[in-house]
Short mmCIF file of C-alpha atoms in Angstrom, two decimals:
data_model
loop_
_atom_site.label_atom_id
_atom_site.label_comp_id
_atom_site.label_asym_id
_atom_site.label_seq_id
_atom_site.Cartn_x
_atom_site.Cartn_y
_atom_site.Cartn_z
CA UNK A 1 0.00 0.00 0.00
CA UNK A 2 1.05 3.38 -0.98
CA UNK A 3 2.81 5.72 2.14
CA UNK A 4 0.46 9.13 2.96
CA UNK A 5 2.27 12.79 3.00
CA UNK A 6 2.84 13.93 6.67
CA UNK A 7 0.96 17.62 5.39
CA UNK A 8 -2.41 15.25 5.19
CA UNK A 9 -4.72 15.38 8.06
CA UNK A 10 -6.08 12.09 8.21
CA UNK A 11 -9.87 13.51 9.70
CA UNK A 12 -10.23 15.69 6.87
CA UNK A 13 -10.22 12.70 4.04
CA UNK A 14 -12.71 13.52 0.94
CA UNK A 15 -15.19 10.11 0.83
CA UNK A 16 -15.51 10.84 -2.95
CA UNK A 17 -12.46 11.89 -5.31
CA UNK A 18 -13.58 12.30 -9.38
CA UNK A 19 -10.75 12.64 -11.48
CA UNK A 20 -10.52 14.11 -15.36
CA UNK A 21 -7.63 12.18 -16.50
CA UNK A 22 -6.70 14.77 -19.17
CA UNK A 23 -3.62 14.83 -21.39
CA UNK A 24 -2.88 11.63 -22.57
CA UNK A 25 -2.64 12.77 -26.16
CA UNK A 26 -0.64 15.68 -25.37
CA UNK A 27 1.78 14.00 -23.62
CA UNK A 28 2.07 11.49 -26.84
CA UNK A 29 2.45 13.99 -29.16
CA UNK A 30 5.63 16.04 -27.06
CA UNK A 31 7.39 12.97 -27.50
CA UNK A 32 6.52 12.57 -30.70
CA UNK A 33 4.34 9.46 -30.33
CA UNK A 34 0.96 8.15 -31.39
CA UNK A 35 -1.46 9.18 -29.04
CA UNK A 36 -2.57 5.89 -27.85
CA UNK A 37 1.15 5.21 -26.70
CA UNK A 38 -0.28 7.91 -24.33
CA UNK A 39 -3.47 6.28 -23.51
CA UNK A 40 -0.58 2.81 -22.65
CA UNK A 41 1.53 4.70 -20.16
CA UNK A 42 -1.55 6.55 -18.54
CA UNK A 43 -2.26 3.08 -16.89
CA UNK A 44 0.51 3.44 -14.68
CA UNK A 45 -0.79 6.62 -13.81
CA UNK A 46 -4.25 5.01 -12.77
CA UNK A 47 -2.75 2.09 -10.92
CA UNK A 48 -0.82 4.09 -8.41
CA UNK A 49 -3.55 6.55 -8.21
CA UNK A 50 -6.13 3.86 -7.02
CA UNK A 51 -3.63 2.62 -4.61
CA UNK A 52 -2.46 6.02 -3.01
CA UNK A 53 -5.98 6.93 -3.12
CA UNK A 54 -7.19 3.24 -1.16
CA UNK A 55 -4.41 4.47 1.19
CA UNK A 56 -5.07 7.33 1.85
CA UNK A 57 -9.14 6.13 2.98
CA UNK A 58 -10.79 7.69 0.39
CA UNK A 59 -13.91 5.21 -0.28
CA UNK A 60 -15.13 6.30 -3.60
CA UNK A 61 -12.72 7.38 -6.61
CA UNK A 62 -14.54 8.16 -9.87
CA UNK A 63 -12.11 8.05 -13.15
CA UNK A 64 -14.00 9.89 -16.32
CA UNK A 65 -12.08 6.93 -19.01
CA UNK A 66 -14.39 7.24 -21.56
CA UNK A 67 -17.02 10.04 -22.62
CA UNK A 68 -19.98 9.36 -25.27
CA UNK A 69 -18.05 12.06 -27.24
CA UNK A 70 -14.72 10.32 -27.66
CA UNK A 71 -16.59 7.66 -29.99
CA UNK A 72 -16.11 10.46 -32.47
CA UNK A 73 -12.27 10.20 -32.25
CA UNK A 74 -10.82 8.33 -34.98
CA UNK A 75 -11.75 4.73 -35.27
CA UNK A 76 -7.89 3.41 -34.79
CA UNK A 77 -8.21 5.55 -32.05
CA UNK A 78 -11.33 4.40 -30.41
CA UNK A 79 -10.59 0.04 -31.15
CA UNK A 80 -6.94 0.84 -29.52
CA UNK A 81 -8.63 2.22 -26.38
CA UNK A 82 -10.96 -0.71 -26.34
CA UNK A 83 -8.54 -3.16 -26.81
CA UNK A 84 -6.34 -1.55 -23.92
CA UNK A 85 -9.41 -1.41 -22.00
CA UNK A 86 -10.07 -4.99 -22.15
CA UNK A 87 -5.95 -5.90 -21.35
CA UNK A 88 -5.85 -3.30 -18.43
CA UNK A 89 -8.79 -4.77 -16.65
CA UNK A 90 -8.02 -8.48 -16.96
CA UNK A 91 -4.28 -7.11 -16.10
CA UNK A 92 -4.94 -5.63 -12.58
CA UNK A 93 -7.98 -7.67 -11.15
CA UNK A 94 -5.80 -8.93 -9.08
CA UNK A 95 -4.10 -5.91 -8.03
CA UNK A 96 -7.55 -4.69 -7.06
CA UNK A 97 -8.08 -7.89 -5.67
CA UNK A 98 -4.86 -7.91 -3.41
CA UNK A 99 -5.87 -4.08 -2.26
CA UNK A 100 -9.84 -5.36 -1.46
CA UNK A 101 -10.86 -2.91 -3.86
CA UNK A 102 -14.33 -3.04 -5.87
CA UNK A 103 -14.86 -2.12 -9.08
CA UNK A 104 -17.72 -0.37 -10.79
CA UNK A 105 -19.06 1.30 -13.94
CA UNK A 106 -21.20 4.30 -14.81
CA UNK A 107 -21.97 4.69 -18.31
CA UNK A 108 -24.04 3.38 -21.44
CA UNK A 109 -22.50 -0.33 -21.30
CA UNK A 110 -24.63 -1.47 -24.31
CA UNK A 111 -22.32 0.95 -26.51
CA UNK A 112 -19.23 -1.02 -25.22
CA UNK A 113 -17.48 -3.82 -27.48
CA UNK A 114 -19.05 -7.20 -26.52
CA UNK A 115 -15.42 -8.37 -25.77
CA UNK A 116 -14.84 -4.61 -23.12
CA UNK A 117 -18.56 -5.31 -21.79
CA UNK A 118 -17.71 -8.92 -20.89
CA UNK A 119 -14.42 -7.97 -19.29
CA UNK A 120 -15.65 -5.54 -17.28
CA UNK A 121 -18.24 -7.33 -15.95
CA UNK A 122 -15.92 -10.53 -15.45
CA UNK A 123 -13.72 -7.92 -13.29
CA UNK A 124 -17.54 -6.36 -11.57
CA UNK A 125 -18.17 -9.18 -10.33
CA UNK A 126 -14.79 -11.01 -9.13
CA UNK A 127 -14.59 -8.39 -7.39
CA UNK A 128 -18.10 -7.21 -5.94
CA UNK A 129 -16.91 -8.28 -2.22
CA UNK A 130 -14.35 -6.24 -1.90
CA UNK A 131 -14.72 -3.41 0.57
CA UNK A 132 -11.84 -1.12 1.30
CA UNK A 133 -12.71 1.67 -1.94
CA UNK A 134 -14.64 1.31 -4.75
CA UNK A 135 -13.12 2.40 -8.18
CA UNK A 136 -15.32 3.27 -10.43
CA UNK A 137 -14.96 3.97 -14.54
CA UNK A 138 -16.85 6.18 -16.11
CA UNK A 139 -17.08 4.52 -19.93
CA UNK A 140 -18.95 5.52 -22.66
CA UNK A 141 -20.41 8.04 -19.87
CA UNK A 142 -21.88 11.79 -20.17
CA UNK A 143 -23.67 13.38 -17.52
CA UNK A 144 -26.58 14.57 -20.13
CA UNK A 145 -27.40 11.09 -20.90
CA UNK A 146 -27.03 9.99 -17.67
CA UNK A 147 -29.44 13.03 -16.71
CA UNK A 148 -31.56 11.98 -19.54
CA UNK A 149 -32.32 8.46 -18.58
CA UNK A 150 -33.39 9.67 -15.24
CA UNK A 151 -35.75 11.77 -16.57
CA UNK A 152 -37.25 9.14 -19.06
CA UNK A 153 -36.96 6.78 -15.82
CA UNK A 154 -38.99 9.35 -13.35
CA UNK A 155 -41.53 10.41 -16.49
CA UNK A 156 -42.13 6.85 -16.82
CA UNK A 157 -43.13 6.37 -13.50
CA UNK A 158 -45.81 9.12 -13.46
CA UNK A 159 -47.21 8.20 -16.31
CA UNK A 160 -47.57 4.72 -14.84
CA UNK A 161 -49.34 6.52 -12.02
CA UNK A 162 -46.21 5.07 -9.35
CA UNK A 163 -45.11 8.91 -8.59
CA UNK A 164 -47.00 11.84 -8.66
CA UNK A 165 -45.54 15.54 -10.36
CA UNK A 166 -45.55 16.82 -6.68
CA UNK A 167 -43.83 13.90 -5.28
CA UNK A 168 -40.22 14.67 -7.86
CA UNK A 169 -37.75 16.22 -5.75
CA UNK A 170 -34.07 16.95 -5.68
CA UNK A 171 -33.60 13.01 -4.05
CA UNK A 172 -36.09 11.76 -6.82
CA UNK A 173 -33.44 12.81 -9.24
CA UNK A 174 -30.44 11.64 -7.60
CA UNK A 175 -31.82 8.05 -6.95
CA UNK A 176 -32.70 7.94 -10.60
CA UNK A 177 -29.12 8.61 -11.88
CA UNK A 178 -26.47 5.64 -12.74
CA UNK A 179 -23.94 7.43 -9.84
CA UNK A 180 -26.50 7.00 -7.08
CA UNK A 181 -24.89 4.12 -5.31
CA UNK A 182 -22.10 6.86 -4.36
CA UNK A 183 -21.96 9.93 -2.30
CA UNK A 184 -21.42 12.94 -4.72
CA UNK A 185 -17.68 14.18 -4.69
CA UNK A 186 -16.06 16.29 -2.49
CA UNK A 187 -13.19 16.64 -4.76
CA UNK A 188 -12.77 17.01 -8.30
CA UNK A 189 -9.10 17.18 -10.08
CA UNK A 190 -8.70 17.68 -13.56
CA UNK A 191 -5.02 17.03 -15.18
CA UNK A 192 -3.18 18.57 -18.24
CA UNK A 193 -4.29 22.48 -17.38
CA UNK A 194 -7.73 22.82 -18.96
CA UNK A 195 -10.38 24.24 -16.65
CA UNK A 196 -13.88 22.42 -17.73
CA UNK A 197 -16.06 19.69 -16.15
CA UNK A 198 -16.73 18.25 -19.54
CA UNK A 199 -19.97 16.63 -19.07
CA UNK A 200 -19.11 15.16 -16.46
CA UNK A 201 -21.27 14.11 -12.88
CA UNK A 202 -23.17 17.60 -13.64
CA UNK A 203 -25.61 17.06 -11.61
CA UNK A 204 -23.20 15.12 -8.43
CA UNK A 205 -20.01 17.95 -8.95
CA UNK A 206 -22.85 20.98 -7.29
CA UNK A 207 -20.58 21.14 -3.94
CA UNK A 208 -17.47 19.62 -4.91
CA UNK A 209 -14.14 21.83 -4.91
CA UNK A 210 -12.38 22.03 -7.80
CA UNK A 211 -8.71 21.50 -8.50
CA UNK A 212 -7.08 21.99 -11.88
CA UNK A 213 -3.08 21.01 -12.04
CA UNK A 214 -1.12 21.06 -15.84
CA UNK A 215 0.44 17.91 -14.91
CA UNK A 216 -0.33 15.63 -17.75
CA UNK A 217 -2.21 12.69 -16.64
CA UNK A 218 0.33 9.85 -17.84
CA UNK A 219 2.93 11.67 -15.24
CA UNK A 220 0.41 12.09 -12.20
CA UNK A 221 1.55 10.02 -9.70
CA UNK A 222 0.76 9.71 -5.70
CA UNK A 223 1.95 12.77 -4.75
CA UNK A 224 0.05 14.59 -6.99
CA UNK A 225 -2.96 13.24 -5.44
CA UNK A 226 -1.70 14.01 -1.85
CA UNK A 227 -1.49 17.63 -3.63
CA UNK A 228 -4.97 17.68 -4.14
CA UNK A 229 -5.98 16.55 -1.08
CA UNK A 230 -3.66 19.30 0.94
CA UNK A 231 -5.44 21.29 -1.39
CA UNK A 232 -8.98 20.72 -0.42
CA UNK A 233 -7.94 20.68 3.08
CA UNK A 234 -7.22 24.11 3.60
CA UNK A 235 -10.86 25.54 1.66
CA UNK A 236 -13.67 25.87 3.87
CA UNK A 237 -16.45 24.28 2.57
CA UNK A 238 -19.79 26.53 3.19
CA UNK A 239 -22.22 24.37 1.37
CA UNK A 240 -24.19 28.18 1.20
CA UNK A 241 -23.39 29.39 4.64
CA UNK A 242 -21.27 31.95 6.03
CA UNK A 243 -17.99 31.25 7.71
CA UNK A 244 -19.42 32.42 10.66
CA UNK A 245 -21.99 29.86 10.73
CA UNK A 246 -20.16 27.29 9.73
CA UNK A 247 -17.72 28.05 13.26
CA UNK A 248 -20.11 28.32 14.82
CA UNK A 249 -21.66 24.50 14.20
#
């Protein structure tokens, strides 16, 4: 298991991390590569990520893999990723495994390759009683759609007479989404300098704190995490109040 920075408090741990991994073709192309050499080394990246993050206590740590807009990427592109998809998971199952970590999925899995699907689910499930964090991939995942379906879901349900108009509330819509097995994030970090959410937990990201670092994510390593998390330590975190409230509880 990964050693924790001193500078951490270990009271003050974020239950929900969501990462943008961001910069994996950008850190191809500086060396002069083909971008999915940078989609290869970003799994070292995600490895000791989930294991600094497991050690650290975090319980839930969200990784945006795989949006409904990269299918538009080039096709080379987009059967690469797959195929790396489908070696990475069989690869560390039993590195999860060995760290009691679970794995899970948010995202349209009927638009994944029948091989990825299977894989994924092989991994789901081998590992569904593991208990220390639960890593979850977001693949073939926006937070429209996901917002989308929850709206078909709830407007189905009135019109089936099972919920009334007056009855949808804010927790109607959050137990309707794919992500509602999970507390929303606390923390979100986005790699490789850009400053967007990109369709991404829309709807979940309405507290979180927000931390944007150029580090490309094929080089973010454990300490950039423990970074982060010094980060969001030192914001006070208001949820609407005033400071003096918040002291005061």
């Amino acid at each position: 298991m990964a050693t924790v920075s001193h500078k951490i408090d270990p009271s003050n741990i974020p239950s929900h991390v969501a990462i943008i991994m961001d910069g994996n073709g950008r850190w191809a192309k500086r060396k002069g590569w083909m971008r999915l050499n940078g989609h290869q080394h970003a799994v070292k990246a995600v490895r000791e990520t989930t294991e600094a993050a497991a050690a650290l206590g975090i319980k839930f740590l969200t990784l945006y893999a795989f949006s409904t807009e990269n299918w538009n990427r080039p096709k080379e592109e987009v059967a690469g990723l797959m195929e790396l998809l489908v070696g990475t998971i069989v690869k560390e199952t039993p590195t999860l495994m060995k760290n009691k970590i679970k794995l899970q999925m948010i995202g349209d899995v009927t638009s994944l390759p029948p091989k990825a699907a299977a894989a994924l689910q092989q991994a789901i499930d081998d590992t569904s009683h593991n208990s220390h964090m639960t890593l979850v991939l977001a693949l073939s995942y926006s937070s429209r759609w996901e917002i989308t379906q929850a709206v078909k879901a709830i407007a189905d349900k009135v019109k089936k007479q099972e919920i009334s108009v007056s009855e949808i509330s804010e927790g109607t819509i959050s137990n309707h989404l794919q992500a509602s097995f999970m507390p929303d994030p606390e923390l979100l970090i986005r790699t490789s300098g850009e400053y967007r959410i990109s369709n991404y937990l829309l709807w979940q990201l309405a507290y979180a704190e927000l931390y944007f670092t150029d580090v490309l994510w094929p080089d973010f390593r454990k300490e950039d995490l423990h970074k982060a998390v010094e980060n969001y330590q030192q914001r006070e975190r208001r949820f609407g109040m005033t400071s003096e409230q918040i002291n005061k509880s």
